[in-house]
Amino acid sequence: MTIKEAAERTGISVDNLRYYERIGLFPEIPRNASGMRDYDEMSLHWIDFAMRFKRGGMALEAIREYIQLALQGEATKPARKEILLDAKNDLEKKMAEIQESLDVINYKLDTYERKCEPITMDMVNAWKERQH
Amino acid sequence: MTIKEAAERTGISVDNLRYYERIGLFPEIPRNASGMRDYDEMSLHWIDFAMRFKRGGMALEAIREYIQLALQGEATKPARKEILLDAKNDLEKKMAEIQESLDVINYKLDTYERKCEPITMDMVNAWKERQH
DNA sequence: ATAAACCCTTAACTCAACTTCAGGTCAAGA
DNA sequence: TCTTGACCTGAAGTTGAGTTAAGGGTTTAT
């Protein structure tokens, strides 16, 4: 499969596929006789795997580290588990933060319906006043 | 309250407080006679408000826009509501993605317990082989 | 056999969000 | 009064994550 087809299947741009590979976000893709990338299902599997973490907001460096460890085999399992536990922690924290933001937004949208400001204009005016 | 105290209370660095103010993420902070920032409760309120959105992953530019609109009063309500609805949408999408990542992580952690690899070593070896 | 459409690499550029720096002002204690 | 430490501004530098450009091979349809 050409890089263009892989781009279509994954929804990642051709340039980004090359970029991610270069920084080690997934293993080097097989090449054909004339040096062009030839993606197979295994390639797509790795890409999907890495992208799942990326979409969760994990830093590319952490993903790279995990993948490189996975390629080194069994011995790196404890290290990988560590990375996953850290990631889980981050994601749970992020989840809670997003929920908090959503709560604020919903509260505000609700008060908009009621035609009264969550930060009331008199608060704003008081503040403007103070700035004289 | 000095900028240092404000930094301690908000958990934002002194430099970042100045930076955020400069880009309009919250209104200009009151100054004392000799031109130094003098934070009050209202200042902290705005900071907290902006940071809630930031933690949810909203772009600083969007937060800036919202705050500037809020300072312009009633007439900007529809525009602000629009921003909030967009933000809500983003956050809900992000929430779903994070949940997906968490599912994958939990699955992997679970298979680690069972001492079997989610991406099995024979898969990896097959791939390495192919790279000859 | 040549143009069009792909592919390759290396390196430079961009953008958001910080962070550091240089060069100065101000305030409180010894 | 002199020093030390916190504050100020404006500008330059850094980092992470791409994106674009330059210069060159390859494949395919005409």
CSV table of C-alpha atoms (C1' of nucleotides) in Angstrom, one decimal:
chain,number,residue,atom,x,y,z
A,1,MET,CA,0.0,0.0,0.0
A,2,THR,CA,1.4,3.4,-0.9
A,3,ILE,CA,1.8,6.2,1.6
A,4,LYS,CA,-1.1,8.0,-0.1
A,5,GLU,CA,-3.4,5.1,0.5
A,6,ALA,CA,-2.2,4.8,4.0
A,7,ALA,CA,-2.9,8.4,4.5
A,8,GLU,CA,-6.5,7.9,3.3
A,9,ARG,CA,-7.1,4.9,5.5
A,10,THR,CA,-5.7,6.5,8.6
A,11,GLY,CA,-6.8,10.1,8.1
A,12,ILE,CA,-3.3,11.3,8.7
A,13,SER,CA,-1.6,13.4,6.1
A,14,VAL,CA,1.2,12.0,4.0
A,15,ASP,CA,3.7,14.5,5.4
A,16,ASN,CA,2.6,13.6,9.0
A,17,LEU,CA,3.0,9.9,8.3
A,18,ARG,CA,6.6,10.4,7.3
A,19,TYR,CA,7.1,12.8,10.2
A,20,TYR,CA,5.8,10.4,12.8
A,21,GLU,CA,7.8,7.6,11.4
A,22,ARG,CA,11.0,9.8,11.4
A,23,ILE,CA,10.5,10.6,15.1
A,24,GLY,CA,10.0,6.9,15.9
A,25,LEU,CA,6.3,7.1,16.8
A,26,PHE,CA,5.9,3.8,15.0
A,27,PRO,CA,8.4,1.4,13.5
A,28,GLU,CA,10.0,2.0,10.1
A,29,ILE,CA,7.6,1.0,7.3
A,30,PRO,CA,8.7,-1.7,4.9
A,31,ARG,CA,10.0,-0.4,1.5
A,32,ASN,CA,9.7,-1.8,-2.0
A,33,ALA,CA,12.6,-2.4,-4.4
A,34,SER,CA,12.8,1.3,-5.3
A,35,GLY,CA,12.9,2.5,-1.7
A,36,MET,CA,9.2,3.6,-1.5
A,37,ARG,CA,7.2,2.8,1.6
A,38,ASP,CA,4.8,-0.1,1.3
A,39,TYR,CA,2.3,-0.1,4.1
A,40,ASP,CA,0.7,-3.4,5.2
A,41,GLU,CA,-1.9,-4.3,7.9
A,42,MET,CA,0.8,-4.5,10.5
A,43,SER,CA,1.9,-1.0,9.8
A,44,LEU,CA,-1.7,0.3,10.1
A,45,HIS,CA,-2.0,-1.6,13.3
A,46,TRP,CA,1.0,0.3,14.8
A,47,ILE,CA,-0.3,3.6,13.5
A,48,ASP,CA,-3.7,3.1,15.0
A,49,PHE,CA,-2.1,2.1,18.3
A,50,ALA,CA,0.0,5.2,18.5
A,51,MET,CA,-2.8,7.5,17.4
A,52,ARG,CA,-5.1,6.3,20.1
A,53,PHE,CA,-2.6,7.6,22.6
A,54,LYS,CA,-2.0,10.8,20.8
A,55,ARG,CA,-5.7,11.5,20.6
A,56,GLY,CA,-5.8,11.1,24.4
A,57,GLY,CA,-3.3,13.9,24.5
A,58,MET,CA,-0.2,11.9,25.4
A,59,ALA,CA,3.0,13.6,24.3
A,60,LEU,CA,4.6,12.2,21.2
A,61,GLU,CA,7.8,11.6,23.1
A,62,ALA,CA,6.0,9.3,25.6
A,63,ILE,CA,4.4,7.4,22.8
A,64,ARG,CA,7.7,7.0,21.0
A,65,GLU,CA,9.3,5.7,24.2
A,66,TYR,CA,6.6,3.1,24.7
A,67,ILE,CA,6.8,1.9,21.1
A,68,GLN,CA,10.5,1.6,21.2
A,69,LEU,CA,10.3,-0.4,24.4
A,70,ALA,CA,7.7,-2.7,22.9
A,71,LEU,CA,10.0,-3.3,20.0
A,72,GLN,CA,12.7,-4.4,22.4
A,73,GLY,CA,10.7,-7.3,23.7
A,74,GLU,CA,9.7,-8.9,27.0
A,75,ALA,CA,12.4,-7.5,29.2
A,76,THR,CA,10.9,-4.0,28.9
A,77,LYS,CA,7.5,-5.0,30.2
A,78,PRO,CA,7.8,-3.4,33.6
A,79,ALA,CA,8.9,-0.1,32.1
A,80,ARG,CA,6.0,-0.1,29.7
A,81,LYS,CA,3.6,-0.9,32.4
A,82,GLU,CA,5.0,2.1,34.3
A,83,ILE,CA,4.4,4.3,31.3
A,84,LEU,CA,0.8,3.1,30.9
A,85,LEU,CA,0.1,3.7,34.6
A,86,ASP,CA,1.4,7.2,34.3
A,87,ALA,CA,-0.7,7.8,31.2
A,88,LYS,CA,-3.8,6.4,32.9
A,89,ASN,CA,-3.2,8.8,35.7
A,90,ASP,CA,-2.8,11.8,33.4
A,91,LEU,CA,-5.9,10.8,31.4
A,92,GLU,CA,-8.0,10.5,34.5
A,93,LYS,CA,-6.9,13.9,35.8
A,94,LYS,CA,-7.6,15.4,32.4
A,95,MET,CA,-11.0,13.7,32.3
A,96,ALA,CA,-11.9,15.4,35.7
A,97,GLU,CA,-10.7,18.7,34.5
A,98,ILE,CA,-12.7,18.5,31.3
A,99,GLN,CA,-15.8,17.6,33.3
A,100,GLU,CA,-15.2,20.6,35.5
A,101,SER,CA,-15.0,22.9,32.4
A,102,LEU,CA,-18.1,21.3,31.0
A,103,ASP,CA,-19.9,22.0,34.3
A,104,VAL,CA,-18.9,25.6,34.2
A,105,ILE,CA,-20.0,25.9,30.5
A,106,ASN,CA,-23.3,24.3,31.2
A,107,TYR,CA,-23.9,26.5,34.1
A,108,LYS,CA,-23.2,29.5,32.1
A,109,LEU,CA,-25.3,28.4,29.1
A,110,ASP,CA,-28.1,27.8,31.6
A,111,THR,CA,-27.8,31.3,33.1
A,112,TYR,CA,-27.7,32.8,29.5
A,113,GLU,CA,-31.1,31.2,29.0
A,114,ARG,CA,-32.3,32.9,32.1
A,115,LYS,CA,-31.0,36.2,30.8
A,116,CYS,CA,-28.8,36.8,33.8
A,117,GLU,CA,-25.0,36.9,33.7
A,118,PRO,CA,-22.8,34.5,35.6
A,119,ILE,CA,-20.3,37.2,36.0
A,120,THR,CA,-22.8,40.0,36.5
A,121,MET,CA,-22.3,43.3,34.7
A,122,ASP,CA,-22.3,45.1,38.0
A,123,MET,CA,-19.2,43.1,38.9
A,124,VAL,CA,-17.6,44.1,35.7
A,125,ASN,CA,-18.6,47.7,36.1
A,126,ALA,CA,-17.3,47.8,39.6
A,127,TRP,CA,-14.0,46.5,38.3
A,128,LYS,CA,-13.9,49.0,35.4
A,129,GLU,CA,-14.7,51.7,37.9
A,130,ARG,CA,-11.7,50.7,40.1
A,131,GLN,CA,-9.4,51.0,37.0
A,132,HIS,CA,-10.8,54.6,36.9
B,1,MET,CA,-1.7,41.5,46.6
B,2,THR,CA,1.7,41.3,44.8
B,3,ILE,CA,2.2,39.3,41.7
B,4,LYS,CA,4.2,36.8,43.7
B,5,GLU,CA,1.4,36.2,46.1
B,6,ALA,CA,-1.1,35.9,43.2
B,7,ALA,CA,1.3,33.4,41.7
B,8,GLU,CA,1.2,31.4,44.9
B,9,ARG,CA,-2.5,31.5,45.2
B,10,THR,CA,-3.2,30.5,41.6
B,11,GLY,CA,-0.4,28.1,41.0
B,12,ILE,CA,0.6,30.1,37.9
B,13,SER,CA,4.1,31.4,37.6
B,14,VAL,CA,4.8,35.1,37.9
B,15,ASP,CA,6.0,35.2,34.3
B,16,ASN,CA,3.0,33.4,33.1
B,17,LEU,CA,0.6,35.8,35.0
B,18,ARG,CA,2.3,38.7,33.2
B,19,TYR,CA,2.2,36.8,29.9
B,20,TYR,CA,-1.5,35.9,30.1
B,21,GLU,CA,-2.4,39.5,31.0
B,22,ARG,CA,-0.4,40.8,28.1
B,23,ILE,CA,-2.2,38.6,25.6
B,24,GLY,CA,-5.6,39.6,27.1
B,25,LEU,CA,-6.5,36.4,28.7
B,26,PHE,CA,-7.8,38.4,31.6
B,27,PRO,CA,-8.3,42.1,32.1
B,28,GLU,CA,-5.5,44.4,33.1
B,29,ILE,CA,-4.7,44.1,36.7
B,30,PRO,CA,-5.0,47.2,38.9
B,31,ARG,CA,-1.7,49.0,39.7
B,32,ASN,CA,-0.5,50.7,42.8
B,33,ALA,CA,1.0,54.3,42.8
B,34,SER,CA,4.4,53.0,41.6
B,35,GLY,CA,3.0,51.0,38.7
B,36,MET,CA,3.1,47.6,40.3
B,37,ARG,CA,0.4,45.1,39.9
B,38,ASP,CA,-2.0,44.8,42.9
B,39,TYR,CA,-4.2,41.8,42.6
B,40,ASP,CA,-7.5,41.7,44.4
B,41,GLU,CA,-10.3,39.1,44.6
B,42,MET,CA,-11.8,40.2,41.3
B,43,SER,CA,-8.5,39.6,39.6
B,44,LEU,CA,-8.3,36.2,41.0
B,45,HIS,CA,-11.8,35.5,40.0
B,46,TRP,CA,-11.0,36.3,36.3
B,47,ILE,CA,-7.9,34.3,36.4
B,48,ASP,CA,-9.7,31.3,37.8
B,49,PHE,CA,-12.3,31.7,35.2
B,50,ALA,CA,-9.9,31.8,32.3
B,51,MET,CA,-7.8,28.9,33.7
B,52,ARG,CA,-10.8,26.6,33.9
B,53,PHE,CA,-11.2,26.9,30.2
B,54,LYS,CA,-7.5,26.5,29.6
B,55,ARG,CA,-7.3,23.3,31.6
B,56,GLY,CA,-10.1,22.0,29.5
B,57,GLY,CA,-7.7,22.5,26.5
B,58,MET,CA,-9.3,25.6,25.0
B,59,ALA,CA,-6.9,27.6,22.9
B,60,LEU,CA,-5.8,30.8,24.6
B,61,GLU,CA,-7.0,32.8,21.6
B,62,ALA,CA,-10.6,31.5,22.2
B,63,ILE,CA,-10.4,32.3,25.9
B,64,ARG,CA,-9.1,35.8,25.1
B,65,GLU,CA,-11.9,36.4,22.7
B,66,TYR,CA,-14.5,35.3,25.2
B,67,ILE,CA,-13.1,37.5,28.0
B,68,GLN,CA,-12.9,40.5,25.7
B,69,LEU,CA,-16.5,40.1,24.7
B,70,ALA,CA,-17.6,39.7,28.3
B,71,LEU,CA,-15.9,43.0,29.1
B,72,GLN,CA,-17.9,44.7,26.3
B,73,GLY,CA,-21.2,44.0,28.0
B,74,GLU,CA,-24.7,42.7,27.2
B,75,ALA,CA,-24.6,43.2,23.5
B,76,THR,CA,-22.0,40.5,23.0
B,77,LYS,CA,-24.1,37.7,24.7
B,78,PRO,CA,-25.0,35.8,21.5
B,79,ALA,CA,-21.4,35.8,20.4
B,80,ARG,CA,-20.3,34.5,23.7
B,81,LYS,CA,-23.0,31.8,23.8
B,82,GLU,CA,-21.7,30.7,20.4
B,83,ILE,CA,-18.2,30.3,21.8
B,84,LEU,CA,-19.5,28.4,24.7
B,85,LEU,CA,-21.4,26.0,22.5
B,86,ASP,CA,-18.4,25.4,20.3
B,87,ALA,CA,-16.3,24.8,23.4
B,88,LYS,CA,-18.8,22.4,24.8
B,89,ASN,CA,-18.7,20.5,21.6
B,90,ASP,CA,-14.9,20.3,21.6
B,91,LEU,CA,-14.9,19.1,25.2
B,92,GLU,CA,-17.4,16.4,24.7
B,93,LYS,CA,-15.5,15.1,21.7
B,94,LYS,CA,-12.3,15.2,23.8
B,95,MET,CA,-14.0,13.4,26.6
B,96,ALA,CA,-15.0,10.6,24.3
B,97,GLU,CA,-11.4,10.3,22.9
B,98,ILE,CA,-9.9,10.2,26.4
B,99,GLN,CA,-12.3,7.5,27.4
B,100,GLU,CA,-11.3,5.5,24.3
B,101,SER,CA,-7.6,5.9,25.3
B,102,LEU,CA,-8.4,4.8,28.8
B,103,ASP,CA,-10.2,1.8,27.6
B,104,VAL,CA,-7.1,0.7,25.5
B,105,ILE,CA,-4.8,1.4,28.5
B,106,ASN,CA,-6.9,-0.6,30.8
B,107,TYR,CA,-7.1,-3.4,28.4
B,108,LYS,CA,-3.4,-3.5,28.0
B,109,LEU,CA,-2.7,-3.3,31.7
B,110,ASP,CA,-5.1,-6.1,32.1
B,111,THR,CA,-3.3,-8.3,29.6
B,112,TYR,CA,0.0,-7.4,31.3
B,113,GLU,CA,-1.4,-9.0,34.4
B,114,ARG,CA,-2.2,-12.1,32.5
B,115,LYS,CA,1.4,-12.2,31.2
B,116,CYS,CA,0.4,-12.1,27.6
B,117,GLU,CA,1.3,-9.2,25.3
B,118,PRO,CA,-1.5,-7.2,23.6
B,119,ILE,CA,0.8,-6.8,20.6
B,120,THR,CA,2.4,-10.3,20.8
B,121,MET,CA,6.1,-10.8,20.3
B,122,ASP,CA,5.5,-13.1,17.4
B,123,MET,CA,3.7,-10.2,15.7
B,124,VAL,CA,6.7,-8.0,16.3
B,125,ASN,CA,9.1,-10.7,15.2
B,126,ALA,CA,7.2,-11.3,12.1
B,127,TRP,CA,7.4,-7.7,11.4
B,128,LYS,CA,11.2,-7.5,12.1
B,129,GLU,CA,11.6,-10.6,9.8
B,130,ARG,CA,9.9,-8.8,7.0
B,131,GLN,CA,12.3,-5.9,7.3
B,132,HIS,CA,15.0,-8.6,6.8
C,1,DA,C1',9.8,9.4,-24.6
C,2,DT,C1',7.9,12.9,-22.2
C,3,DA,C1',4.6,15.0,-19.2
C,4,DA,C1',1.9,14.3,-15.0
C,5,DA,C1',1.4,12.4,-10.8
C,6,DC,C1',3.7,10.0,-7.1
C,7,DC,C1',7.4,9.1,-4.2
C,8,DC,C1',12.0,10.2,-1.7
C,9,DT,C1',15.1,13.2,1.8
C,10,DT,C1',17.0,17.1,4.2
C,11,DA,C1',16.3,21.3,5.9
C,12,DA,C1',14.0,25.4,6.7
C,13,DC,C1',9.9,27.6,8.2
C,14,DT,C1',5.6,28.3,11.2
C,15,DC,C1',2.7,28.6,15.3
C,16,DA,C1',1.2,28.4,20.0
C,17,DA,C1',2.6,28.8,24.4
C,18,DC,C1',5.9,29.6,27.2
C,19,DT,C1',10.6,31.1,29.3
C,20,DT,C1',14.7,33.8,29.7
C,21,DC,C1',17.2,37.8,29.3
C,22,DA,C1',18.7,42.6,29.4
C,23,DG,C1',18.3,46.7,31.4
C,24,DG,C1',15.9,49.4,34.4
C,25,DT,C1',12.6,51.1,38.8
C,26,DC,C1',11.2,50.7,43.6
C,27,DA,C1',11.1,49.4,48.7
C,28,DA,C1',12.7,47.7,53.1
C,29,DG,C1',16.4,46.5,56.1
C,30,DA,C1',21.5,47.0,58.0
D,1,DT,C1',22.9,55.4,52.1
D,2,DC,C1',23.7,51.4,50.2
D,3,DT,C1',22.5,46.9,49.2
D,4,DT,C1',19.4,43.3,48.2
D,5,DG,C1',15.4,41.4,46.4
D,6,DA,C1',11.0,42.0,44.2
D,7,DC,C1',9.0,44.4,40.5
D,8,DC,C1',8.7,46.5,35.6
D,9,DT,C1',8.9,46.3,30.2
D,10,DG,C1',10.2,44.8,25.6
D,11,DA,C1',12.5,41.6,23.1
D,12,DA,C1',14.7,37.4,22.1
D,13,DG,C1',15.0,32.4,22.8
D,14,DT,C1',12.9,27.7,23.4
D,15,DT,C1',9.9,23.7,22.8
D,16,DG,C1',6.5,20.6,20.7
D,17,DA,C1',4.2,19.6,16.9
D,18,DG,C1',3.8,20.1,12.7
D,19,DT,C1',4.2,22.2,7.5
D,20,DT,C1',6.5,23.8,3.4
D,21,DA,C1',10.2,24.0,0.2
D,22,DA,C1',14.0,22.6,-2.7
D,23,DG,C1',15.9,19.3,-5.4
D,24,DG,C1',15.7,14.9,-7.2
D,25,DG,C1',14.1,9.7,-8.4
D,26,DT,C1',9.9,6.6,-10.3
D,27,DT,C1',5.8,5.0,-12.7
D,28,DT,C1',2.2,5.4,-15.8
D,29,DA,C1',-0.7,7.0,-19.4
D,30,DT,C1',-0.5,9.2,-23.9
